[in-house]
Coordinates of C-alpha atoms and ligand atoms in Angstrom, one line a residue:
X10 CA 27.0 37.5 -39.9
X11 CA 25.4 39.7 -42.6
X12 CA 25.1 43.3 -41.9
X13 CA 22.3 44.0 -43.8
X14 CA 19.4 42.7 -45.4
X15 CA 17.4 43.6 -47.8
X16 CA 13.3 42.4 -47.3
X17 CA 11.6 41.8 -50.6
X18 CA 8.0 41.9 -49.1
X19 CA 5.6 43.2 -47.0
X20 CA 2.5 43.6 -44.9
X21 CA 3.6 41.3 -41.6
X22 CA 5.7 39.0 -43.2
X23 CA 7.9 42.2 -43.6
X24 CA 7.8 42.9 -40.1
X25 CA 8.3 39.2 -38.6
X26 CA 11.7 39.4 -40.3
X27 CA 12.7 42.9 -39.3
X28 CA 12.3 41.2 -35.7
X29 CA 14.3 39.0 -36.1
X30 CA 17.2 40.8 -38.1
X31 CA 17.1 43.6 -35.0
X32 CA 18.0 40.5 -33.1
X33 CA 20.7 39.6 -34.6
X34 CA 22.1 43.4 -35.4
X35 CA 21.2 43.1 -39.1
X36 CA 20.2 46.4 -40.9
X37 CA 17.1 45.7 -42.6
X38 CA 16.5 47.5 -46.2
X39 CA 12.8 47.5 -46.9
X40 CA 10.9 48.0 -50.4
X41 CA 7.5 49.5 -50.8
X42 CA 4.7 50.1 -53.7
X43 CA 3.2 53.5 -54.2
X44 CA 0.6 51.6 -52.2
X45 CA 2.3 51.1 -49.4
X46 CA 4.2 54.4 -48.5
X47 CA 2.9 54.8 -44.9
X48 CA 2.8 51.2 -43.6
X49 CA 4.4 49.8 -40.9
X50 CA 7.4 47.7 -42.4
X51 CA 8.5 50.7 -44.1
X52 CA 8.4 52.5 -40.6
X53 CA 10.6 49.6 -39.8
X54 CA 13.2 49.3 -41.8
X55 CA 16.3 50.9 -41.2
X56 CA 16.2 52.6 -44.6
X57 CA 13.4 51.8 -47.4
X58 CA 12.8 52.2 -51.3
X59 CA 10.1 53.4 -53.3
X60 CA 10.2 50.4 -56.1
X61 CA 7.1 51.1 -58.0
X62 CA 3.0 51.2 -58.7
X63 CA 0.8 49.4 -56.7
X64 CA 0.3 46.8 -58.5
X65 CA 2.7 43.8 -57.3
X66 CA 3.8 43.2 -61.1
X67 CA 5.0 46.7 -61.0
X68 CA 6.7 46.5 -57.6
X69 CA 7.1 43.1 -55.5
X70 CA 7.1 41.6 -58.6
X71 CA 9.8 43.4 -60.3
X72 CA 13.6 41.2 -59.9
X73 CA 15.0 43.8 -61.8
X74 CA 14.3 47.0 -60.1
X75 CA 14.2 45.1 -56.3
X76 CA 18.1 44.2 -56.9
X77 CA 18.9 47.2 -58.4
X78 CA 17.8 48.7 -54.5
X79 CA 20.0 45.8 -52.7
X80 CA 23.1 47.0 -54.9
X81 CA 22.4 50.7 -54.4
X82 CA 21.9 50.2 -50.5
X83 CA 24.6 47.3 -49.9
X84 CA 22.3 45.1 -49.0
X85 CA 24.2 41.7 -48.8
X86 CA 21.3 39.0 -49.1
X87 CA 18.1 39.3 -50.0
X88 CA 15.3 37.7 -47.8
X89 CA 12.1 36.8 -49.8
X90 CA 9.6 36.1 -47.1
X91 CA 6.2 33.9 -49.0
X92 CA 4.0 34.5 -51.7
X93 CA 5.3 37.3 -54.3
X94 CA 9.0 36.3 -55.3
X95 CA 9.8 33.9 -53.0
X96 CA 9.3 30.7 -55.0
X97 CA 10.9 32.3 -58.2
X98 CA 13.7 31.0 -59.3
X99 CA 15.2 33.4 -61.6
X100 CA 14.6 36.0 -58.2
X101 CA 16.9 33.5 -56.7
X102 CA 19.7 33.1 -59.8
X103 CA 19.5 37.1 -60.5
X104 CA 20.5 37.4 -56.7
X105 CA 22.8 34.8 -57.0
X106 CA 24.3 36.6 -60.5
X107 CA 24.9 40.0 -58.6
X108 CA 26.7 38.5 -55.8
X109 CA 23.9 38.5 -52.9
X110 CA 22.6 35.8 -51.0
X111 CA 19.2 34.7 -51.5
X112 CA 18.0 33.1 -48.2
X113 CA 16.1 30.1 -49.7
X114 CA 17.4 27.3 -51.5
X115 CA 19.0 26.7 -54.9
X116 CA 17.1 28.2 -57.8
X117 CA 17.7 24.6 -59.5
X118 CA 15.6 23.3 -56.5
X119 CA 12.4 26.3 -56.1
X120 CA 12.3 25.2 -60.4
X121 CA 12.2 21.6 -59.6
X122 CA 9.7 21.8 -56.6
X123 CA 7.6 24.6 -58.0
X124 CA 6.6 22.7 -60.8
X125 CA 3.9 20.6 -59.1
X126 CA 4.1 17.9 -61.7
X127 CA 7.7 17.6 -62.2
X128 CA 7.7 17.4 -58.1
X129 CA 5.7 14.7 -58.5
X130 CA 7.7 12.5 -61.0
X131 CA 10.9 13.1 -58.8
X132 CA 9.3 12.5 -55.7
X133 CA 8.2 8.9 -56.9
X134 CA 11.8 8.2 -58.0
X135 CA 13.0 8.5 -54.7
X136 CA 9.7 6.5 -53.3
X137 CA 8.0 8.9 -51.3
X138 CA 4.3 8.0 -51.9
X139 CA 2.3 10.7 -53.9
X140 CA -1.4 10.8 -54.9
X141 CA -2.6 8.7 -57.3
X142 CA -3.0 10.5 -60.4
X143 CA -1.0 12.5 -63.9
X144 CA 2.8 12.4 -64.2
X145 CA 3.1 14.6 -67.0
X146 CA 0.8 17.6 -68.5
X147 CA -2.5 16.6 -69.9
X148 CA -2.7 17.5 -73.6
X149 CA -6.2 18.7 -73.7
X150 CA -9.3 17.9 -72.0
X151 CA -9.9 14.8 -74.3
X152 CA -6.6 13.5 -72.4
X153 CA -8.3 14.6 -69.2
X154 CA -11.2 12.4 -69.8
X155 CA -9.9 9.6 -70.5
X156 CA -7.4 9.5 -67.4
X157 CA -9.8 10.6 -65.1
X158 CA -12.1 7.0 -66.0
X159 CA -8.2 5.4 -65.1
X160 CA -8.7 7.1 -61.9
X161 CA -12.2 7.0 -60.8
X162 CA -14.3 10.1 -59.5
X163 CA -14.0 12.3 -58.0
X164 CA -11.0 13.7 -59.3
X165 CA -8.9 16.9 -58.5
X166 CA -8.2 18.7 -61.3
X167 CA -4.8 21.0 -60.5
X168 CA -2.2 23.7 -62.0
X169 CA 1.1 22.9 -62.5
X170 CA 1.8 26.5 -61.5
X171 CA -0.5 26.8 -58.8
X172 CA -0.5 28.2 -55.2
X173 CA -2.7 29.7 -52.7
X174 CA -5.5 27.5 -53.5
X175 CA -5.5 29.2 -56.8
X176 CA -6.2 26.5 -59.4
X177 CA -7.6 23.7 -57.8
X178 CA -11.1 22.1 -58.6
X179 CA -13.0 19.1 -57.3
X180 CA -14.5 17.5 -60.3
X181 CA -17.5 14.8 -59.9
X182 CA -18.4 13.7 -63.5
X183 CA -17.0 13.4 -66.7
X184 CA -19.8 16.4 -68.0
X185 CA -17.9 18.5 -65.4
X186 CA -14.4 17.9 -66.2
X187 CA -15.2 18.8 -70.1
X188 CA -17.0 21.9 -69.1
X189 CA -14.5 23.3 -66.4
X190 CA -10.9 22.3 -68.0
X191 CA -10.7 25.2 -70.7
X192 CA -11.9 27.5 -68.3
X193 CA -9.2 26.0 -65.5
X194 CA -6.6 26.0 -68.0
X195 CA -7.4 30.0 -68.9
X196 CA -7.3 30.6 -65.4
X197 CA -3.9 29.0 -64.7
X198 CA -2.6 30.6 -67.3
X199 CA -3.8 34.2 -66.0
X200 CA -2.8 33.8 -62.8
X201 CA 0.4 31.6 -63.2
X202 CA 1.6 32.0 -66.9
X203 CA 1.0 28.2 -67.4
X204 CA -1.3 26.4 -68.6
X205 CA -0.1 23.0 -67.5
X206 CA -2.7 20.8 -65.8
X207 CA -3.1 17.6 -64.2
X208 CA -5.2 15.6 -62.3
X209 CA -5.3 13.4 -59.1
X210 CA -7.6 11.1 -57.3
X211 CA -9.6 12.9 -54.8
X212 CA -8.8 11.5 -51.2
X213 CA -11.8 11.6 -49.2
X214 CA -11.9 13.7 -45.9
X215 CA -8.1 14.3 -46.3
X216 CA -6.0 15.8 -43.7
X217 CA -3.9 18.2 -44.5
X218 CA -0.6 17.5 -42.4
X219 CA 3.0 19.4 -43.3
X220 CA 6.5 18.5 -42.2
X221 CA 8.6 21.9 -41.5
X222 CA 12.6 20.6 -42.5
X223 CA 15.7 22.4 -41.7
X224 CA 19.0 21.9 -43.7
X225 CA 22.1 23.6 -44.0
X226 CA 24.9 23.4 -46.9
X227 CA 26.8 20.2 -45.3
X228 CA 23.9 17.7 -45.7
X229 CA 22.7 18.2 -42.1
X230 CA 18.7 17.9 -42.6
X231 CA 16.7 17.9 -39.7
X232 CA 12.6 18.1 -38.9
X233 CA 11.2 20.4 -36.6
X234 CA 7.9 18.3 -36.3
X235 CA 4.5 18.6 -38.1
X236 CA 1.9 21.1 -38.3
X237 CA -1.8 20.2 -38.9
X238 CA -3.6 22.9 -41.3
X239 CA -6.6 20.8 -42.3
X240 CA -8.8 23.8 -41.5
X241 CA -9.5 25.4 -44.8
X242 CA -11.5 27.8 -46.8
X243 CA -11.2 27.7 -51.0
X244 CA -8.4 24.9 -50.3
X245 CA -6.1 28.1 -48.4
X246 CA -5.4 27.2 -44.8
X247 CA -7.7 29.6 -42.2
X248 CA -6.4 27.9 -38.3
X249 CA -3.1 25.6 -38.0
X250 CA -2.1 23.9 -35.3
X251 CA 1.1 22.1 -33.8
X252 CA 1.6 19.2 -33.1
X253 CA -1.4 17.5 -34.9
X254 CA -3.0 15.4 -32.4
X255 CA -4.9 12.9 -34.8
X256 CA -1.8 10.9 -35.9
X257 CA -1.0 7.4 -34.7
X258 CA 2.7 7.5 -33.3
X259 CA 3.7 4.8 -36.3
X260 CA 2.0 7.6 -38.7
X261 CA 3.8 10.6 -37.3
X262 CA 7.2 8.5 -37.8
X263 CA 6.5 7.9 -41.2
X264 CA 5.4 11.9 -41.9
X265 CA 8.4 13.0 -41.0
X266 CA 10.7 10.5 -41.7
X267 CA 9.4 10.8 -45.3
X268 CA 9.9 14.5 -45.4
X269 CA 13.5 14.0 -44.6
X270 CA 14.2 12.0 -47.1
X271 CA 12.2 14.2 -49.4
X272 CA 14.2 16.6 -48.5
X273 CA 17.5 14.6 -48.6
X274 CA 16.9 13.3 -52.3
X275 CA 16.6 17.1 -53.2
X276 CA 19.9 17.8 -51.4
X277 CA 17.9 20.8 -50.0
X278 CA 18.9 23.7 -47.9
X279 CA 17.3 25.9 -45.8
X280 CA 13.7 26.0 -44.0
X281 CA 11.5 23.8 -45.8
X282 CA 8.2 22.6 -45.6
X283 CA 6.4 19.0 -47.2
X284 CA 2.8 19.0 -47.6
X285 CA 1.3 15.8 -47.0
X286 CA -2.2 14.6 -47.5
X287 CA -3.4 11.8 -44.8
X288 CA -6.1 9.4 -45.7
X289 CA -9.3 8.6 -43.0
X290 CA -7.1 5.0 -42.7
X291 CA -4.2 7.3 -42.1
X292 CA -2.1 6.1 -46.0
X293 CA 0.1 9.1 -46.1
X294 CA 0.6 11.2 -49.7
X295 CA 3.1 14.2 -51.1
X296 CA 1.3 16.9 -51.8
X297 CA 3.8 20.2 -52.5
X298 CA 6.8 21.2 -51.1
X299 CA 6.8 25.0 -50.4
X300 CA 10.8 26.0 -50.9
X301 CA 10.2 29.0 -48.4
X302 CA 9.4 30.2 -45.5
X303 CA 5.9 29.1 -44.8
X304 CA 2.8 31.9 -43.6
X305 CA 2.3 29.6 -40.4
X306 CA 5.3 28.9 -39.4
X307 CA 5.5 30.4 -35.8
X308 CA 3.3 27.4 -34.6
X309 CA 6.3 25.5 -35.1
X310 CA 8.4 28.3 -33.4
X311 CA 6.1 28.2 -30.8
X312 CA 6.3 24.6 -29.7
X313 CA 10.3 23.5 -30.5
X314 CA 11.4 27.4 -29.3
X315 CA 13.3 27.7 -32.7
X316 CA 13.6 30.6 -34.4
X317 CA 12.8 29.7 -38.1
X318 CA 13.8 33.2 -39.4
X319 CA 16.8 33.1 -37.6
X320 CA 18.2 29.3 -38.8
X321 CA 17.2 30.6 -42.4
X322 CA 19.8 33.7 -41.8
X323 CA 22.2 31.5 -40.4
X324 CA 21.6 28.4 -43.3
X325 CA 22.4 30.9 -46.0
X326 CA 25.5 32.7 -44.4
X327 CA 26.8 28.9 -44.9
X328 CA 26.3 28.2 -40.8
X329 CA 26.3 24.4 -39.9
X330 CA 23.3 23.6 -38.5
X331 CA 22.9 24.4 -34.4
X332 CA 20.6 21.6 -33.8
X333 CA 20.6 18.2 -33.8
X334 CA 17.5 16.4 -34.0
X335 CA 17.5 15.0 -30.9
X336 CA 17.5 18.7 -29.4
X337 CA 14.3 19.6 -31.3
X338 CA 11.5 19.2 -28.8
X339 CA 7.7 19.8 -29.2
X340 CA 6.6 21.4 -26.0
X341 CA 3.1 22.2 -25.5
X342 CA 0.2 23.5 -28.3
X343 CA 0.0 26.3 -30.8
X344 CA -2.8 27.5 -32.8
X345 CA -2.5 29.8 -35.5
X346 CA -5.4 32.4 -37.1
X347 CA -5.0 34.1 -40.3
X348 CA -7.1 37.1 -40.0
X349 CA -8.4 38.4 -43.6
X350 CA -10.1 41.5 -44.3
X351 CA -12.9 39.8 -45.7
X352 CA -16.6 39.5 -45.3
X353 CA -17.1 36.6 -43.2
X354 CA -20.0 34.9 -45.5
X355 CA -19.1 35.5 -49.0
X356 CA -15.4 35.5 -48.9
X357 CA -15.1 38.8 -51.1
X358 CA -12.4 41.3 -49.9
X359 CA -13.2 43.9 -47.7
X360 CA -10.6 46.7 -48.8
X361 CA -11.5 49.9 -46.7
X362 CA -9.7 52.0 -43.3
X363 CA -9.1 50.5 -40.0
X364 CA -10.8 53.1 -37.3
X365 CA -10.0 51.6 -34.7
X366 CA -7.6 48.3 -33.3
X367 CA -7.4 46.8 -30.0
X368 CA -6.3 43.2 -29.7
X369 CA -5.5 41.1 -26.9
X370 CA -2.9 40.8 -24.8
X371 CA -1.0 38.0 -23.2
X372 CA 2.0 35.9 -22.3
X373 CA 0.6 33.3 -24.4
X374 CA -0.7 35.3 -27.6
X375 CA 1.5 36.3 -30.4
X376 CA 0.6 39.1 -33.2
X377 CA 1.9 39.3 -36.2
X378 CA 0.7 42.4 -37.8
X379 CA 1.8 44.6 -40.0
X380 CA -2.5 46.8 -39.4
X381 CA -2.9 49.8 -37.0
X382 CA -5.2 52.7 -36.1
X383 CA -5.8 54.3 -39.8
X384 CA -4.2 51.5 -41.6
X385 CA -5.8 51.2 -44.9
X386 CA -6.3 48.1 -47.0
X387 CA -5.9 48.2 -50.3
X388 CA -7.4 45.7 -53.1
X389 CA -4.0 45.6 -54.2
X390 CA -2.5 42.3 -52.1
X391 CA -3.4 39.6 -50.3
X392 CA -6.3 39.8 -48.0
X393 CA -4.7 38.3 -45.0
X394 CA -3.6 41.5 -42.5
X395 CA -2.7 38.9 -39.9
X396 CA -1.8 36.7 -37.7
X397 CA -2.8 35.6 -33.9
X398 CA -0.8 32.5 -32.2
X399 CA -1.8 31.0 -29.0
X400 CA -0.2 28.7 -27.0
X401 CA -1.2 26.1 -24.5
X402 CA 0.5 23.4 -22.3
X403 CA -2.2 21.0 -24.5
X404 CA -4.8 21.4 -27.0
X405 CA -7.7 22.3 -25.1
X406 CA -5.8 25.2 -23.0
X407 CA -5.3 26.7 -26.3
X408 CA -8.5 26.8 -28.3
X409 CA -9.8 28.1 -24.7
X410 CA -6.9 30.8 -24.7
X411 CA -8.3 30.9 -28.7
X412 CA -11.7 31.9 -27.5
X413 CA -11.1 34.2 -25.2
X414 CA -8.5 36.0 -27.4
X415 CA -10.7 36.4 -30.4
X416 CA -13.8 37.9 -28.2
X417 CA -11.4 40.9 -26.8
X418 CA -10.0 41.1 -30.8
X419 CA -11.6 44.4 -32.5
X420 CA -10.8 45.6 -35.9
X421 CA -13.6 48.2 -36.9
X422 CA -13.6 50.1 -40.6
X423 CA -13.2 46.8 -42.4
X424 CA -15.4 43.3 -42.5
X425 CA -12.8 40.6 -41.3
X426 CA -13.2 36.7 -40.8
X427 CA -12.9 36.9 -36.8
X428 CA -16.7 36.0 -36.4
X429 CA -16.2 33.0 -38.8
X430 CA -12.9 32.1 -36.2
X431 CA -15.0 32.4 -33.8
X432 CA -17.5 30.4 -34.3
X433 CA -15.0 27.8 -35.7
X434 CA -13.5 27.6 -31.8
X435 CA -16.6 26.9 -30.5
X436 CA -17.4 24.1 -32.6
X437 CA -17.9 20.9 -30.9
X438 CA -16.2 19.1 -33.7
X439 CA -13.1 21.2 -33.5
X440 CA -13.4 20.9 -29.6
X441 CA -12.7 16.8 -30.8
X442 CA -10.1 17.5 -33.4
X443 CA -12.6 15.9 -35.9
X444 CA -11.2 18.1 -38.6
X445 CA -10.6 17.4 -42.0
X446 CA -10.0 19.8 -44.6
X447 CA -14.1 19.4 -45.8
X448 CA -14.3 20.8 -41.8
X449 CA -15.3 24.4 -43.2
X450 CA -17.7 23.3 -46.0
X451 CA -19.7 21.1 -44.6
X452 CA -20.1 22.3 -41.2
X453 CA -20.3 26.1 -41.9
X454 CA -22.3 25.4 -45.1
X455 CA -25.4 28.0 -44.0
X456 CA -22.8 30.7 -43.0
X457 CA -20.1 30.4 -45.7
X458 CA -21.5 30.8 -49.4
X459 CA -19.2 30.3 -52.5
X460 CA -17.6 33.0 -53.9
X461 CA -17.1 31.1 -57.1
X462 CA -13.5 30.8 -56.3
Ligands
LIG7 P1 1.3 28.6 -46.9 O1 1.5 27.3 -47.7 O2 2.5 29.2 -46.4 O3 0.2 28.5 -45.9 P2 -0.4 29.9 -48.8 O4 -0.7 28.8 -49.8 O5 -1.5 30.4 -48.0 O6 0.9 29.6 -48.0 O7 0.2 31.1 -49.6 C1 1.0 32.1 -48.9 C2 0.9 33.4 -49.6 O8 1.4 33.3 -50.9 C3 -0.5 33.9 -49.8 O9 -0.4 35.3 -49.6 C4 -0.9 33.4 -51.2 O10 -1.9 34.2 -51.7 C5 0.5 33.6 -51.8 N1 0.7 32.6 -52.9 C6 1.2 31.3 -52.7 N2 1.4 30.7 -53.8 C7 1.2 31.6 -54.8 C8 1.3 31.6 -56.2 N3 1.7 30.5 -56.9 N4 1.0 32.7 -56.9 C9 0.5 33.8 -56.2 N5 0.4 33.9 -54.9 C10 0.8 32.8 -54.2
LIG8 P1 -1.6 25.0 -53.1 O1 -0.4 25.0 -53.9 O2 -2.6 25.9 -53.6 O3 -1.3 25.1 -51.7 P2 -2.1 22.1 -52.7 O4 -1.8 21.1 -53.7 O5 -1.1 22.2 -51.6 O6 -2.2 23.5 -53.4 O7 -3.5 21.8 -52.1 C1 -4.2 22.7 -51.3 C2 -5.3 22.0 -50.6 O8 -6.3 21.5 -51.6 C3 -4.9 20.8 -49.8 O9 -4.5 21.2 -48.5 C4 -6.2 20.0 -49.7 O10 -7.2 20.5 -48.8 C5 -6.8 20.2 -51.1 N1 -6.3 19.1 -52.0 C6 -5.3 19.2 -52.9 N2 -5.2 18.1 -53.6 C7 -6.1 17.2 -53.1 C8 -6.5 15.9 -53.4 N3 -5.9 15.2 -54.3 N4 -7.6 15.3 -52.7 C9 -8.2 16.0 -51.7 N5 -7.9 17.3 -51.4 C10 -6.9 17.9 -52.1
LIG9 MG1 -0.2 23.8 -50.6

């Protein structure tokens, strides 16, 4: 086993992983921003770095600097938890080039996947259904135009690059895509350093179901079942939940048989996950594949008992696999919340100082929090301080362990989205599992404005 580890993240992500490292008897090395000085994973760690200004691109962002700090502290792998470096491929070669493991996949496989429309092309060679739509960059928004009357609207017009529901539109009219794609394309290339677009049909009331995959260096793939994150906000996920209850047995089958051979066709290692969109008629399509660790996973760990961390550690040390598929059960229900320190209506960030935390305990509730009494958010990162699982013997026993977690949940100093969870709980349509990913919009359409995201 490795004996220490260096964490290229933070906030909870950070923390999850420390957990699981102390398990196995890994020293952890943790990084931090000027930013982040006093927070919790740096508490954590058995030893941390300072790495740089606030900013992620001159900190979490920086390869250079981050494996100059595994070297100096003998860290011998590197994991990269989600978001920030963890689907960068030259991260994963520079690690690779000074002799520590990455704990991901190959860097020839995060290029491939992360490149939405690349993913695309190679997905239909191996004859995994995708959404109808561009196989290659559109040239300009002429090009656009004249694929999307191919296509039909509405039409999703997407970045190459993108992530976090960053770079994603729903376009209606031809008007619409002439006036938005510049502006899309300026975007993309802000955020992403790409300008590539393309576009796809719009499925109608979609689900969003994923497929979490296991696979070690021997060709041993395996599926640790689906996870339903149709709940969504800006096209980020808000609740998931595990199993998904909507799917016909036949469907299911087909999700996660196709993931496997997704996965297969990549010869992919490590943890995994395949996006899927499913139609109303339930016509399953590839969406992404995320080449990390995903921010929901412990709904997974929840209901097959697997520690994801823990098989990624294992996965890159060049362990077979310890599971065979038969072995991976799905026992009971888990529901995930993303807590963001953000005001509830208008979606802006709400940056400011925790004054005071109490959140709710239980055999069945999991934090994952990296937030505590005088914790103070910075605009610097992600909005999301957190995470609450709940798990049930079946659906309903969770949303009502949901409920009742959420009311006893206090986080004053900051605006956060627990009334919008909240209310989203109580919803008779969520009560029915009547949720698509249009759930939020149209339902909470008086209480959630745009933000213009
Ligand atoms: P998941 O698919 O695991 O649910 P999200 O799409 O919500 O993940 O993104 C996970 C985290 O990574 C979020 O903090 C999000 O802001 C960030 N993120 C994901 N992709 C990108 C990207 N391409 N660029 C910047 N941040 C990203
Ligand atoms: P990201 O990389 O930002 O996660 P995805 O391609 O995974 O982007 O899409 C995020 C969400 O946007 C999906 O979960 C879904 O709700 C919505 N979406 C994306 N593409 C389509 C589409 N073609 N039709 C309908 N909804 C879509
Ligand atoms: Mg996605």
């Amino acid at each position: 086993m490795f004996k220490k580890i260096l964490i290229a993240n933070r906030g909870e992500i950070a923390v999850r992983i420390i957990k699981t490292c102390r398990e196995l008897g890994i020293k952890t090395v943790g990084v931090y921003s000027k930013a982040d000085k006093d927070t919790l994973h740096v508490n954590l760690a058995d030893e941390a770095y300072y790495i740089g200004e606030s900013r992620v691109s001159e900190s979490y962002l920086n390869i250079e600097r981050i494996i100059e700090v595994a070297k100096q502290a003998g860290a011998e792998a590197i994991h990269p938890g989600y978001g920030l470096l963890s689907e960068n491929a030259e991260f994963a070669n520079a690690c690779g080039i000074a002799g520590i493991t990455f704990i991901g996949p190959s860097p020839e496989v995060i290029q491939k996947m992360g490149n939405k429309i690349q993913a695309r092309k190679l997905m239909v060679e191996s004859g995994i259904p995708i959404v109808p739509g561009t196989r290659r960059p559109l040239k300009n928004s002429e090009e656009a135009v004249e694929v999307a009357r191919e296509i039909g609207y509405p039409i999703m017009l997407k970045a190459s690059a993108g992530g976090g529901g960053i770079g994603i539109e729903v376009i209606h009219n031809e008007d619409e895509l002439k006036q938005k794609f510049t502006n899309n394309q300026k975007r993309s290339e802000n955020f992403f350093a790409s300008g590539e677009m393309y576009l796809e049909k719009y499925i109608i009331n979609p689900r969003h179901i994923e497929v979490q995959i296991l696979a070690d260096k021997y060709g041993n793939t395996i599926h640790l079942w689906e996870r339903d994150c149709s709940t969504q906000r800006h096209h980020q996920k808000v609740l998931e939940e595990a199993p998904a209850t909507c799917l016909s047995s036949e469907t299911r089958g087909k999700l996660v048989n196709t993931a496997i051979k997704a996965a297969k066709s990549l010869a992919y290692t490590n943890a995994g996950t395949i996006e899927f969109l499913v139609s109303e008629s339930q016509e399953i399509f590839f969406l992404e594949m995320n080449t990390r660790l995903q921010v929901e996973h412990p709904i997974t760990e929840e209901i097959t008992g697997v520690d994801l961390v823990e098989e990624q550690i294992r996965i890159a040390i060049g362990q077979k696999l310890r599971h065979r598929q038969e072995d991976i059960q799905c026992d009971g229900h888990a529901i995930e919340v993303r807590i963001y320190a953000e005001d509830p209506v208008t979606f802006f960030p709400s940056p400011g100082t925790i004054s005071n935390i109490s959140f709710p305990q239980g055999e069945n509730i999991r934090h994952e929090l990296a937030i505590r009494e005088g914790s103070i958010i910075t605009p610097f990162y992600d909005p999301m301080i957190g995470k609450m699982i709940v798990k049930g013997a079946d659906r309903q026993e969770a949303i009502s362990s949901l409920k009742k977690a959420l009311e006893e949940y206090v986080i004053e100093g900051i605006k956060t989205n627990i009334p919008t969870l909240m209310e989203i709980s109580s919803h008779p349509k969520f009560d029915n599992g009547e949720i698509t990913t249009n759930f939020l919009t149209t339902e909470f359409k008086s209480l959630l404005k745009s933000n213009g995201r």
